[in-house]
XYZ file of C-alpha atoms in Angstrom:
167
model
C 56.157 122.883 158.612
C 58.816 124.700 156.284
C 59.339 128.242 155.808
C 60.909 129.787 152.714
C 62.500 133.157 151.771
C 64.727 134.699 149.077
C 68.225 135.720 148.849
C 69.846 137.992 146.555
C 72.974 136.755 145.867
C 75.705 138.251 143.306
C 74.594 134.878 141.264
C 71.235 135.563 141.385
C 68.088 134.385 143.464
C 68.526 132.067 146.288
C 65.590 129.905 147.841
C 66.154 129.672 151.634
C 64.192 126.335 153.283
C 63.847 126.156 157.040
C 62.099 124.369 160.013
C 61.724 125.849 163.212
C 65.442 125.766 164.360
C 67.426 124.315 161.325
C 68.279 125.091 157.163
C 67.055 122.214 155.271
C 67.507 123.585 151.453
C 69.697 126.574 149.906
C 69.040 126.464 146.189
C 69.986 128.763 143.096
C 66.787 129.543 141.407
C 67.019 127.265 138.353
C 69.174 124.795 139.720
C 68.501 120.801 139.048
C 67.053 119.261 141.928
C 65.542 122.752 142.703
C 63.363 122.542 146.033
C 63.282 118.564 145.821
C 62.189 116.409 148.487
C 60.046 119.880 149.430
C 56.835 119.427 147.056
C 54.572 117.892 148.900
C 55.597 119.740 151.800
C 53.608 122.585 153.509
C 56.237 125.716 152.789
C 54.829 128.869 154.185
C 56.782 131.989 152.592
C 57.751 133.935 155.809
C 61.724 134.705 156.564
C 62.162 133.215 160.738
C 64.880 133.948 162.724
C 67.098 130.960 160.825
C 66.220 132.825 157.625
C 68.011 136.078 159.153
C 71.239 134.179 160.466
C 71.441 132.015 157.613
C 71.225 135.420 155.383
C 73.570 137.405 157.453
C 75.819 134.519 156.954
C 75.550 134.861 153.422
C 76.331 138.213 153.602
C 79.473 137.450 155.180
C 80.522 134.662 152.717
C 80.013 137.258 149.922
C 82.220 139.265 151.451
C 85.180 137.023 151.961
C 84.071 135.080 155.433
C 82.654 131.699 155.541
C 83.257 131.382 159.341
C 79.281 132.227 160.468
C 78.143 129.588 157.539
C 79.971 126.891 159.686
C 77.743 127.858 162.520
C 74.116 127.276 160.858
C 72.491 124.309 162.370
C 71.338 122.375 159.094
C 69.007 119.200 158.186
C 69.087 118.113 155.121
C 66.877 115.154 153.877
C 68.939 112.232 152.085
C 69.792 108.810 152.441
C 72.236 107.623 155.243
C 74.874 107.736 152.973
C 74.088 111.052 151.352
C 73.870 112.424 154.478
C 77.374 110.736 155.348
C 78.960 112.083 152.046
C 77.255 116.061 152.810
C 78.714 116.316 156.666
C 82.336 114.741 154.748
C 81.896 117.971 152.541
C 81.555 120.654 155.812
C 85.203 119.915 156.350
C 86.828 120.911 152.340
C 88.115 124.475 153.596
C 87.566 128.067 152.307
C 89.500 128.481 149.532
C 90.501 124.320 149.239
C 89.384 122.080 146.859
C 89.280 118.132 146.828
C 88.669 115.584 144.118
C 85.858 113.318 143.463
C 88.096 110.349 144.546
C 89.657 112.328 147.585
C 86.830 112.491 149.193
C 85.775 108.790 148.230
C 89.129 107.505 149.642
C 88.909 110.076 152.990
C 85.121 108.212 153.428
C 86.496 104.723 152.957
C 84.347 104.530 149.970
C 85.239 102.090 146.916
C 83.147 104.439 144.190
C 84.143 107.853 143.940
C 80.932 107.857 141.077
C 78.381 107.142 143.986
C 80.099 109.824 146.101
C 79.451 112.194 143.087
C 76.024 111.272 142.755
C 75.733 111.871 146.737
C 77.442 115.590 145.944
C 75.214 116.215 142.983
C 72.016 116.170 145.348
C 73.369 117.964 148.231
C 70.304 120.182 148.936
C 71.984 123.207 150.777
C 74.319 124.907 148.326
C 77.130 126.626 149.394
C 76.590 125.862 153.324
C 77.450 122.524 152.383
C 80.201 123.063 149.967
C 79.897 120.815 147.162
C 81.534 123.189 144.769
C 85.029 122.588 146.154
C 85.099 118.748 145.084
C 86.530 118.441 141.557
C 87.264 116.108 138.951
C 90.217 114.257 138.992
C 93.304 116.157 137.828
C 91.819 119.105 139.390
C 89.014 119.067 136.431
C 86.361 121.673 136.844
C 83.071 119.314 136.827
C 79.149 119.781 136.937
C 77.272 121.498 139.085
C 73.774 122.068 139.905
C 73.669 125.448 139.142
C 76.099 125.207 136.493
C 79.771 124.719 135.898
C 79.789 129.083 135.425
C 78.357 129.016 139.199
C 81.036 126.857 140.401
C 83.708 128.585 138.661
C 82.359 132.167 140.649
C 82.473 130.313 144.226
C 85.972 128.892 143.566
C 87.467 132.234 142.592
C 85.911 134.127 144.930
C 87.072 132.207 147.135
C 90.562 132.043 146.271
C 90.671 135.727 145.958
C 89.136 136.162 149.093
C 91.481 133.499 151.418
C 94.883 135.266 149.716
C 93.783 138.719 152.060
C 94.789 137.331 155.471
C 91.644 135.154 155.927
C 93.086 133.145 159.011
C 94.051 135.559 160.956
């Protein structure tokens, strides 16, 4: 069984997915991909205790602090692969970016397209951060809740890490 609450994040609505003792989906309302894999599942709307950490995590991340996201037990439901390319993405930084073909090279992978495809259904925004890989050259590329979104969480970030974020 699933359980589902809402965040209200400074870009809106955010669906929160959980089992019993992990975060399996963090969506932007609207996003592509919104809630998939989760249709045919049984989602009871009720906020558990991984609701309230993942939330006060959140909280934190808004204000500057991604340290308590690293901490969330998560689950997400992909392929072997996707799931290879999502836990590669846990270790791009706060306020660090990577490229597309970065990433491909770092995972021993020949297509930096399939690892973009991998990124493009990662199913727990922000926790897993997909919005630090870009294009190559540094290009600012798609995202699923929109190149605007991804524009936000990279300055926000980089304004945040400049105030003495490691100390």
């Amino acid at each position: 069984m699933y359980y589902k609450s809402y965040y209200k994040s400074p870009l809106g609505q955010i669906s929160i997915i959980c089992d019993d003792s992990s975060l399996c989906g963090l969506y932007f309302h609207d996003q592509k991909y919104y809630e998939k894999g989760f249709e045919n599942s049984d989602l009871v709307e009720d906020e558990t205790a991984i609701h309230k950490v993942v939330k006060l995590a959140l909280d934190d991340y808004f204000l500057g602090d991604d340290r308590t996201l690293k901490n969330i037990s998560i689950k997400p439901k992909g392929t072997p692969f996707q799931e290879k390319v999502w836990y590669a993405l846990k270790d791009i930084s706060f306020g660090h970016t990577t490229t597309y073909g970065e990433l491909a090279k770092k995972m021993n992978c020949q297509s930096a397209q399939a690892v973009g495809g991998a990124i493009g259904r990662n199913p727990i925004a922000i926790v897993i951060p997909c919005h630090r890989v870009l294009g190559k050259n540094g290009e600012l590329t798609g995202y699923v809740a929109g190149v605007d979104c991804k524009k936000w969480l990279l300055n926000h970030e980089k304004e945040e890490k400049k105030d003495d974020y490691f100390l």
